[in-house]
Tab-separated table of C-alpha atoms and ligand atoms in Angstrom:
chain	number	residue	atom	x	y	z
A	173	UNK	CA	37.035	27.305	-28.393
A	174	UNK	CA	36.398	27.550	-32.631
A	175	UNK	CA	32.758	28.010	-33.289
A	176	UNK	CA	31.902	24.630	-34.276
A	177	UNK	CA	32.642	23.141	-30.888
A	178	UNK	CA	31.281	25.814	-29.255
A	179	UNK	CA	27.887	24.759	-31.041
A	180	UNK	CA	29.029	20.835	-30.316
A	181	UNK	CA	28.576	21.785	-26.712
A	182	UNK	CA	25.596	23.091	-26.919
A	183	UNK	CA	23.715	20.137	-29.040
A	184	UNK	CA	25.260	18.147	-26.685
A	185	UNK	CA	23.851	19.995	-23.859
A	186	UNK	CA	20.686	20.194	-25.509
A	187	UNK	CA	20.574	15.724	-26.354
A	188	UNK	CA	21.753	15.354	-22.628
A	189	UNK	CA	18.186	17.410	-21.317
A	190	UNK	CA	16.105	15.909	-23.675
A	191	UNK	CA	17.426	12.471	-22.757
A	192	UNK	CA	17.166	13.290	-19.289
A	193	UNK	CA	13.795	14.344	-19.376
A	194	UNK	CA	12.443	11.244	-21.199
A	195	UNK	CA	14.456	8.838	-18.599
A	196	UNK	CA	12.583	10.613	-15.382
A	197	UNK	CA	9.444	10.640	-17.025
A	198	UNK	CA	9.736	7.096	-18.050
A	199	UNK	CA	11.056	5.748	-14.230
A	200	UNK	CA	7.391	8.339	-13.072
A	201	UNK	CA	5.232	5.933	-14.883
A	202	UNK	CA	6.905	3.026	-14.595
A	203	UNK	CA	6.704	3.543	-10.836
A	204	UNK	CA	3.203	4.203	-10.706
A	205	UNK	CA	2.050	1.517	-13.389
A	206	UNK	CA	3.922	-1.109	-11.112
A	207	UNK	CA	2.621	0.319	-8.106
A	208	UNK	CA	-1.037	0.584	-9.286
A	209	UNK	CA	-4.204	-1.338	-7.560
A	210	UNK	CA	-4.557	-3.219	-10.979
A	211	UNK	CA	-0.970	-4.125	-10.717
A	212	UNK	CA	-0.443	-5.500	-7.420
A	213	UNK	CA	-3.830	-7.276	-7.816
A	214	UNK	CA	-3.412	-8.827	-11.220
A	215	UNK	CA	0.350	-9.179	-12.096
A	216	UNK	CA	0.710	-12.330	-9.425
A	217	UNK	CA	-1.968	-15.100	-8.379
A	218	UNK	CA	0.234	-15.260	-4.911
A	219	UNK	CA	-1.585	-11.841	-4.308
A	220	UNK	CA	-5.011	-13.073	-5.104
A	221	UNK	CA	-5.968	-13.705	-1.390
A	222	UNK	CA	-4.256	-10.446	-0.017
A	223	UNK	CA	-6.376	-8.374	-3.101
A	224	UNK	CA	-9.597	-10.137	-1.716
A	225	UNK	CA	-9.330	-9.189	1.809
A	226	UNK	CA	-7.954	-5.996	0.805
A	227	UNK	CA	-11.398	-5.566	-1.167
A	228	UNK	CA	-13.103	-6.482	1.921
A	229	UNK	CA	-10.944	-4.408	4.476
A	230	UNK	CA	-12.061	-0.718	5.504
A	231	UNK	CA	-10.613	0.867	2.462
A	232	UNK	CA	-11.102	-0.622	-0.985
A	233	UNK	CA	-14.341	1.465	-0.864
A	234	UNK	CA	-15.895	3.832	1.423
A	235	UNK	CA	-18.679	5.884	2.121
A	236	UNK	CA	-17.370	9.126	0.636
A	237	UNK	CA	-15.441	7.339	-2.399
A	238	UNK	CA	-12.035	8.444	-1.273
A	239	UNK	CA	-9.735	5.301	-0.912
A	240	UNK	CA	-6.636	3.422	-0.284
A	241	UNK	CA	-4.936	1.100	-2.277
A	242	UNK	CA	-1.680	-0.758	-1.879
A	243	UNK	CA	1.219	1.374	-1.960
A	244	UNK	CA	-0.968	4.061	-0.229
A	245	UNK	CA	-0.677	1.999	3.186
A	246	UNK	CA	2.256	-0.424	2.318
A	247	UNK	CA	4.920	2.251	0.894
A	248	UNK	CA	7.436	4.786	2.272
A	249	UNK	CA	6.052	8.016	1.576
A	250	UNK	CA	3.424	7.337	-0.944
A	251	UNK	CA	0.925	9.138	1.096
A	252	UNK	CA	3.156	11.930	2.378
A	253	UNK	CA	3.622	13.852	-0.585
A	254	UNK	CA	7.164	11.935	-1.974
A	255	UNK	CA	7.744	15.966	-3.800
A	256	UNK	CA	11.587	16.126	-3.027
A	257	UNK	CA	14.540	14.540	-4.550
A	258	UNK	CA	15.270	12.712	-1.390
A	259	UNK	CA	11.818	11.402	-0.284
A	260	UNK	CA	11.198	10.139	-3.654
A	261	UNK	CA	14.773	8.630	-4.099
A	262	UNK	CA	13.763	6.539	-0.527
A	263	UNK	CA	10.741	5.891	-2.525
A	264	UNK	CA	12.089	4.454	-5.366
A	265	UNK	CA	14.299	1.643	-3.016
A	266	UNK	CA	11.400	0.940	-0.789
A	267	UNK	CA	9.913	-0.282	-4.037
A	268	UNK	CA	12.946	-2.180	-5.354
A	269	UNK	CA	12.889	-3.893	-1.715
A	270	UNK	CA	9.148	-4.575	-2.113
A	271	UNK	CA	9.347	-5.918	-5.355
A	272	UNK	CA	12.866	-8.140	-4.589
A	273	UNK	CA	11.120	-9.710	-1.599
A	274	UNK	CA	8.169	-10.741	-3.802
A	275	UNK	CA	10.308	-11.568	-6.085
A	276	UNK	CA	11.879	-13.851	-4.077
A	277	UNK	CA	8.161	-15.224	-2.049
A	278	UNK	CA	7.149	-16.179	-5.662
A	279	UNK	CA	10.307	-18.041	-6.675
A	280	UNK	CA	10.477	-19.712	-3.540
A	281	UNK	CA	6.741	-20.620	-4.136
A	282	UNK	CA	6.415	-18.782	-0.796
A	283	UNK	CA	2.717	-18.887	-1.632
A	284	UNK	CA	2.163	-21.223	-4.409
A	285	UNK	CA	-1.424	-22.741	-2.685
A	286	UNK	CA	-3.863	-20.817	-0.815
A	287	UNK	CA	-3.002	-22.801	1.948
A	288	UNK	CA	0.562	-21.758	1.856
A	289	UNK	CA	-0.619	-18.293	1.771
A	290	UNK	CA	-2.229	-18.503	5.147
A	291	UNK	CA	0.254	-20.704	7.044
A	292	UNK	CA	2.531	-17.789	5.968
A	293	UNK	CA	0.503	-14.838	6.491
A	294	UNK	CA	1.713	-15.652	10.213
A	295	UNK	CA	5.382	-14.168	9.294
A	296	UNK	CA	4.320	-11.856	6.693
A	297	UNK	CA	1.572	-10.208	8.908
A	298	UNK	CA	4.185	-9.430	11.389
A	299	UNK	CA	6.724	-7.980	8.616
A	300	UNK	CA	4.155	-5.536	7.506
A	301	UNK	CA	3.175	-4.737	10.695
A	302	UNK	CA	6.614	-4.592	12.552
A	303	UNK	CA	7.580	-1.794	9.711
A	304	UNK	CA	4.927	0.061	10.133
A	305	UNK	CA	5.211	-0.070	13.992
A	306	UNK	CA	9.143	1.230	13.030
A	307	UNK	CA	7.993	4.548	11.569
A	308	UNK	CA	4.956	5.008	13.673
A	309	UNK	CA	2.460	4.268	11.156
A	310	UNK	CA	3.401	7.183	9.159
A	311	UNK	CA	1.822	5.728	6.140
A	312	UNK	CA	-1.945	5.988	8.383
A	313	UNK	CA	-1.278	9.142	9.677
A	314	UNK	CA	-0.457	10.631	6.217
A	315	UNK	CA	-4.127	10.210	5.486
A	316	UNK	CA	-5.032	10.344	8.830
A	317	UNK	CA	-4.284	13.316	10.554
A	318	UNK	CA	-5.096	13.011	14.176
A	319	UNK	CA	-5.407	16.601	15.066
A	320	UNK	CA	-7.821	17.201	12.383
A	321	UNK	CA	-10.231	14.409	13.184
A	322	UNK	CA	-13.850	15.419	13.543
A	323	UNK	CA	-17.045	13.812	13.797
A	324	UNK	CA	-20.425	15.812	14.562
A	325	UNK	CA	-21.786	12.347	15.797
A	326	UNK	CA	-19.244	10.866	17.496
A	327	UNK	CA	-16.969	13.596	18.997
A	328	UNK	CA	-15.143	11.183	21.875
A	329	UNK	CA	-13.472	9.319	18.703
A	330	UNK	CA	-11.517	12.216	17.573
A	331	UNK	CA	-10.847	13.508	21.087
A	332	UNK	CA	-9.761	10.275	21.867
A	333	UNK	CA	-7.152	9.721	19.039
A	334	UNK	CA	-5.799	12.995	20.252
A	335	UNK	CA	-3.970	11.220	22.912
A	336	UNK	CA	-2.330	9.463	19.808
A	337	UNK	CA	-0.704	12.345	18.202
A	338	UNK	CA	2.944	12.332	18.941
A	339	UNK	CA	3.058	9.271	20.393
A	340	UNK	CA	4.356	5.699	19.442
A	341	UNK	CA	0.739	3.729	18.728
A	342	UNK	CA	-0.370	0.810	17.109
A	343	UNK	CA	-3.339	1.248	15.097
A	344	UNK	CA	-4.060	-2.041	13.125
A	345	UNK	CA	-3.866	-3.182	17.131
A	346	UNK	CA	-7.496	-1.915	17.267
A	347	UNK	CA	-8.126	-1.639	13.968
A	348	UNK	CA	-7.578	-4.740	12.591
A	349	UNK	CA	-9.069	-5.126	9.154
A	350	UNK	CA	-8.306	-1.319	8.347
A	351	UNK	CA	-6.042	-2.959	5.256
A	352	UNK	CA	-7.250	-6.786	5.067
A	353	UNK	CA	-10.190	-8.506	6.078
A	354	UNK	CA	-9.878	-11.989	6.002
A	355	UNK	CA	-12.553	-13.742	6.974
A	356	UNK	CA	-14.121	-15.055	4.044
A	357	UNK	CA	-11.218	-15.564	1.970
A	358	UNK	CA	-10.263	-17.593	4.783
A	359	UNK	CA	-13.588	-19.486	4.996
A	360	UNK	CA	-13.673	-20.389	1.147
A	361	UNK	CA	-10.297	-21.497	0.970
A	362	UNK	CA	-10.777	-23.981	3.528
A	363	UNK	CA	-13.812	-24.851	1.700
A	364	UNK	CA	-12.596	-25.073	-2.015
A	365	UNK	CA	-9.155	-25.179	-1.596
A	366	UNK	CA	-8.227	-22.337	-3.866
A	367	UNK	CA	-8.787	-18.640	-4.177
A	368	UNK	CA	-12.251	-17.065	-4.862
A	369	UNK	CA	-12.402	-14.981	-7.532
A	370	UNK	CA	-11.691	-11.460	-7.242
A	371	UNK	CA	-14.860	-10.399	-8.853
A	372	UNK	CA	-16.584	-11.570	-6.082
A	373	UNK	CA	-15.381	-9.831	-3.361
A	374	UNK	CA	-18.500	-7.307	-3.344
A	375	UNK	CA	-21.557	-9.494	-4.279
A	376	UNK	CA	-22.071	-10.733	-1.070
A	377	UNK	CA	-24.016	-8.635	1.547
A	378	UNK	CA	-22.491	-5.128	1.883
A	379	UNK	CA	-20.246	-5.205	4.427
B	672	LIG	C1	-5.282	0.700	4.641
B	672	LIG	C2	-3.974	0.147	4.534
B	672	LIG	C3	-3.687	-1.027	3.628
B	672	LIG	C4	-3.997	-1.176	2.295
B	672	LIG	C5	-4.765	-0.217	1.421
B	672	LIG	C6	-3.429	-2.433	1.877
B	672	LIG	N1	-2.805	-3.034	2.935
B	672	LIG	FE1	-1.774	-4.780	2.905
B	672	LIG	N2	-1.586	-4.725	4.936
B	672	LIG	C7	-1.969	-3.667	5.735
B	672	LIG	C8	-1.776	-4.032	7.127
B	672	LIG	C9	-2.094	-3.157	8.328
B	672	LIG	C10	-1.259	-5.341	7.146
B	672	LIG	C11	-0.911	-6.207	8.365
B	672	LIG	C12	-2.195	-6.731	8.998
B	672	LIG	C13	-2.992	-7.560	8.026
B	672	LIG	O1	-2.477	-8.586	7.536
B	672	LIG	O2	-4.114	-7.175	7.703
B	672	LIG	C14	-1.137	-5.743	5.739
B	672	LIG	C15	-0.640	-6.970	5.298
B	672	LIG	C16	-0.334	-7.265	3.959
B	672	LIG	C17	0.415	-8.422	3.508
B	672	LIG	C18	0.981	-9.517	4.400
B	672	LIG	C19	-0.115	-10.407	4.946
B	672	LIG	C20	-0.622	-11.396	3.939
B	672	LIG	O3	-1.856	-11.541	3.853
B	672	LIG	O4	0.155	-12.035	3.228
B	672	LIG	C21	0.501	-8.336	2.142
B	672	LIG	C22	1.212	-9.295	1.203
B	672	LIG	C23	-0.217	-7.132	1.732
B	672	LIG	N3	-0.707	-6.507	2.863
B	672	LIG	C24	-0.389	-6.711	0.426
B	672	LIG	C25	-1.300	-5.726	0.037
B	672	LIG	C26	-1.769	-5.499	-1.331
B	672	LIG	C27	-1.301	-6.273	-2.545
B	672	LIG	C28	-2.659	-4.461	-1.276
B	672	LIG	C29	-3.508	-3.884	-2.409
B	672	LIG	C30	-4.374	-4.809	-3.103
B	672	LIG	C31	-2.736	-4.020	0.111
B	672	LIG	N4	-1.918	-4.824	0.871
B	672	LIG	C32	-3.499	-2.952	0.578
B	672	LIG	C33	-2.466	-2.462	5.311
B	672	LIG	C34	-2.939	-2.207	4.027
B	673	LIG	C1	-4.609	7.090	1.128
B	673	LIG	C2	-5.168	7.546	2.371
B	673	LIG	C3	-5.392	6.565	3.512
B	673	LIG	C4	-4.479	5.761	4.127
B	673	LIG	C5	-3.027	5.558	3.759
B	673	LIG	C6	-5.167	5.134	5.239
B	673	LIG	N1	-6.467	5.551	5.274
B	673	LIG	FE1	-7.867	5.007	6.628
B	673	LIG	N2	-9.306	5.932	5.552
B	673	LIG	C7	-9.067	6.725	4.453
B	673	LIG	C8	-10.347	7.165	3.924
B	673	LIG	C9	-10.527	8.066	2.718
B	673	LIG	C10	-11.358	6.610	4.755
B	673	LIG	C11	-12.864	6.731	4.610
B	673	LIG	C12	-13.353	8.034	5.109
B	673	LIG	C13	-14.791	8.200	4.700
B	673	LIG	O1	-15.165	7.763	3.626
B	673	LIG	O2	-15.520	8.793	5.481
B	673	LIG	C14	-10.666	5.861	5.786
B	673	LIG	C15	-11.292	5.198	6.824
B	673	LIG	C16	-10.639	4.635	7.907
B	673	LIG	C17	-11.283	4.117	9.097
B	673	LIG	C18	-12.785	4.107	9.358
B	673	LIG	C19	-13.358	2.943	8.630
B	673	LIG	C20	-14.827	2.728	8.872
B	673	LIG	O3	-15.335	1.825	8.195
B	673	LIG	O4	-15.420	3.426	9.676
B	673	LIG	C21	-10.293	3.620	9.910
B	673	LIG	C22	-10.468	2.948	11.251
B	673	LIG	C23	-9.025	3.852	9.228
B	673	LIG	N3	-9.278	4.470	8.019
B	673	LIG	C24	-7.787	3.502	9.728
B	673	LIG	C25	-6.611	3.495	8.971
B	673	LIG	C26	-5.376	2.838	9.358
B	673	LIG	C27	-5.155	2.109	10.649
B	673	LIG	C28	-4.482	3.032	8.325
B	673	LIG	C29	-3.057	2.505	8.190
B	673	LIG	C30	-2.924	1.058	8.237
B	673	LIG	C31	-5.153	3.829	7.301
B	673	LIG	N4	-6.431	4.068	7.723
B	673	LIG	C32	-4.567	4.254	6.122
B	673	LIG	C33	-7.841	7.049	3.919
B	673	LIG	C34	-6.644	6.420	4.233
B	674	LIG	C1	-6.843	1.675	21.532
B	674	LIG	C2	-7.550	1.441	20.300
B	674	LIG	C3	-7.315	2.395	19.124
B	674	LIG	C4	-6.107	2.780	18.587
B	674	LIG	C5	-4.699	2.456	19.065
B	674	LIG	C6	-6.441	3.568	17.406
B	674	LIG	N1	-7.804	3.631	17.250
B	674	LIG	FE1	-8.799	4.522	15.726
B	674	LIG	N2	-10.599	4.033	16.585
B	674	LIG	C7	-10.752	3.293	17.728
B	674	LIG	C8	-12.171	3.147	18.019
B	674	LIG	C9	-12.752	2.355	19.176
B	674	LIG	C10	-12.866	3.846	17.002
B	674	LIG	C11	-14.399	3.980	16.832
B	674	LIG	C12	-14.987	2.738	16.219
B	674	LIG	C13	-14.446	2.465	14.838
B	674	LIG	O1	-14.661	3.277	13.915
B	674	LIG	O2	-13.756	1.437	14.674
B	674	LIG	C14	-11.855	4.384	16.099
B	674	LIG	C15	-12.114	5.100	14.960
B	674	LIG	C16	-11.161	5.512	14.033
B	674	LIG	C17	-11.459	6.152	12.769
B	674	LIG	C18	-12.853	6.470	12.239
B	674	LIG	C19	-13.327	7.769	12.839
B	674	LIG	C20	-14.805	8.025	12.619
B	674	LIG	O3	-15.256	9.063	13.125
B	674	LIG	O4	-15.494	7.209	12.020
B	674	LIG	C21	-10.260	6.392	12.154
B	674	LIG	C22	-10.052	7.070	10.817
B	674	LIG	C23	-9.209	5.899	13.027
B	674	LIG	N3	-9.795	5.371	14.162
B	674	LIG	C24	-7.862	5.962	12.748
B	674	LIG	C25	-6.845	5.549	13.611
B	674	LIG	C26	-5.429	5.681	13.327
B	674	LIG	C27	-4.845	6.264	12.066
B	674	LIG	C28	-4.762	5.175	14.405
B	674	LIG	C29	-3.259	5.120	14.621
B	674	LIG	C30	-2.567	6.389	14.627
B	674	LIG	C31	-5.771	4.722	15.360
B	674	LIG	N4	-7.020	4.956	14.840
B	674	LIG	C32	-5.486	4.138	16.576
B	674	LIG	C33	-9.730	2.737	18.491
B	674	LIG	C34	-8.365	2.920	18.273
């Protein structure tokens, strides 16, 4: 090879990291803008009733601060460290799946009146929960690690959800607003036939 291809190479090399760099970085923070809180709450009014029970469920806030937010409970591996090439690769199409389905709710107008919403919440309650029932509620457990449960206070809760550990278990069975909570939602719709705002989702009495 003559010098001056020999140095072609290497610029080429050199363009072909730089580039490759920039395109991972960019697909990082794409993936986490569009799978932020403020994005799944604000980026479609179809998800204005799910955000308000969500803000009312057991995990929007919490005694110690630490919380969960959508794609903490509703995507593959978000909470169990997505580090390697594969996890976050499985990652990146459970969000292209997410995103085509909603895709695909909104242009069907799957939810286009609060009413909709609920009369649908029938099939898309058992969606969510069937998957999650398919890997065992890994998405819980990431956060939620059985064995390490402890509670000064109440000691028979974590000895009890030892018997869990290992074993196929539903926990939205007993725990049912751990991700939505909606009775009020429910309750205004009916009342004002539309969504309450967002905002209001804390003023009533703590809950
Ligand atoms: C702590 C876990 C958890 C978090 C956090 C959570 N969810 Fe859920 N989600 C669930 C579970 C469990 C179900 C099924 C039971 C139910 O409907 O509450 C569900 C159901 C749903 C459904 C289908 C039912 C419906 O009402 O249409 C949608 C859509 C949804 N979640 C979107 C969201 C969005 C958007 C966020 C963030 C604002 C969010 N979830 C936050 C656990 C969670
Ligand atoms: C991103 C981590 C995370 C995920 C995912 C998660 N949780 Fe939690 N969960 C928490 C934190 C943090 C708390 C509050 C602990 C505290 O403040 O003491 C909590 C609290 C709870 C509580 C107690 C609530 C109360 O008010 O006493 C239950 C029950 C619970 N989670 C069940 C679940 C279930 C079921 C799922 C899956 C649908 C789930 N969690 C998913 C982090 C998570
Ligand atoms: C058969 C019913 C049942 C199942 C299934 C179940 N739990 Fe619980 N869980 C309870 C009860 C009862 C409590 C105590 C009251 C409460 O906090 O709701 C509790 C409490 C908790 C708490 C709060 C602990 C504390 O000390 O405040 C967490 C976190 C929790 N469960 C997570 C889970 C997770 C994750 C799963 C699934 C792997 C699960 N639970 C399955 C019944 C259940």
């Amino acid at each position: 090879m003559s010098s001056r291809s020999k140095w072609g190479v290497f610029w080429l090399l050199v363009i072909g990291i730089v580039v490759g760099i920039v395109i991972s970085a960019s697909t990082v923070s794409v993936v986490q803008w569009a799978g932020s809180d403020k994005f799944c709450t604000t980026w479609c009014h179809s998800m204005d009733g799910v955000a308000y029970a969500w803000k009312q469920g057991q995990h929007a806030r919490t005694p110690t601060g630490v919380t969960a937010g959508c794609s903490d409970c509703h995507l593959l591996n978000e909470t169990n460290h997505p580090l390697t090439p594969v996890a976050y690769t499985q990652l990146l199409f459970a969000k292209a799946e997410a995103g085509f389905v909603s895709l695909i709710g909104e242009i069907k107008g799957n939810y286009s009146t609060p009413e909709k919403w609920i009369e649908r919440r029938k099939v898309t309650e058992k969606r969510v929960i069937d998957t999650m029932t398919g890997n065992n509620f890994k998405n819980c457990r990431g956060c939620h690690n059985l064995e390490e449960m402890y509670d000064a206070k109440k000691p028979m809760i974590a000895q009890f959800h030892k018997g869990f550990i290992d074993k196929p278990t539903n926990c939205v069975q007993c725990h049912k607003t751990a991700g939505h909570n909606y009775k009020e939602v429910d309750a205004y719709i009916a009342e004002n036939k539309k969504f309450p705002p967002l905002e209001d989702a804390w003023k009533a009495a703590a809950k």
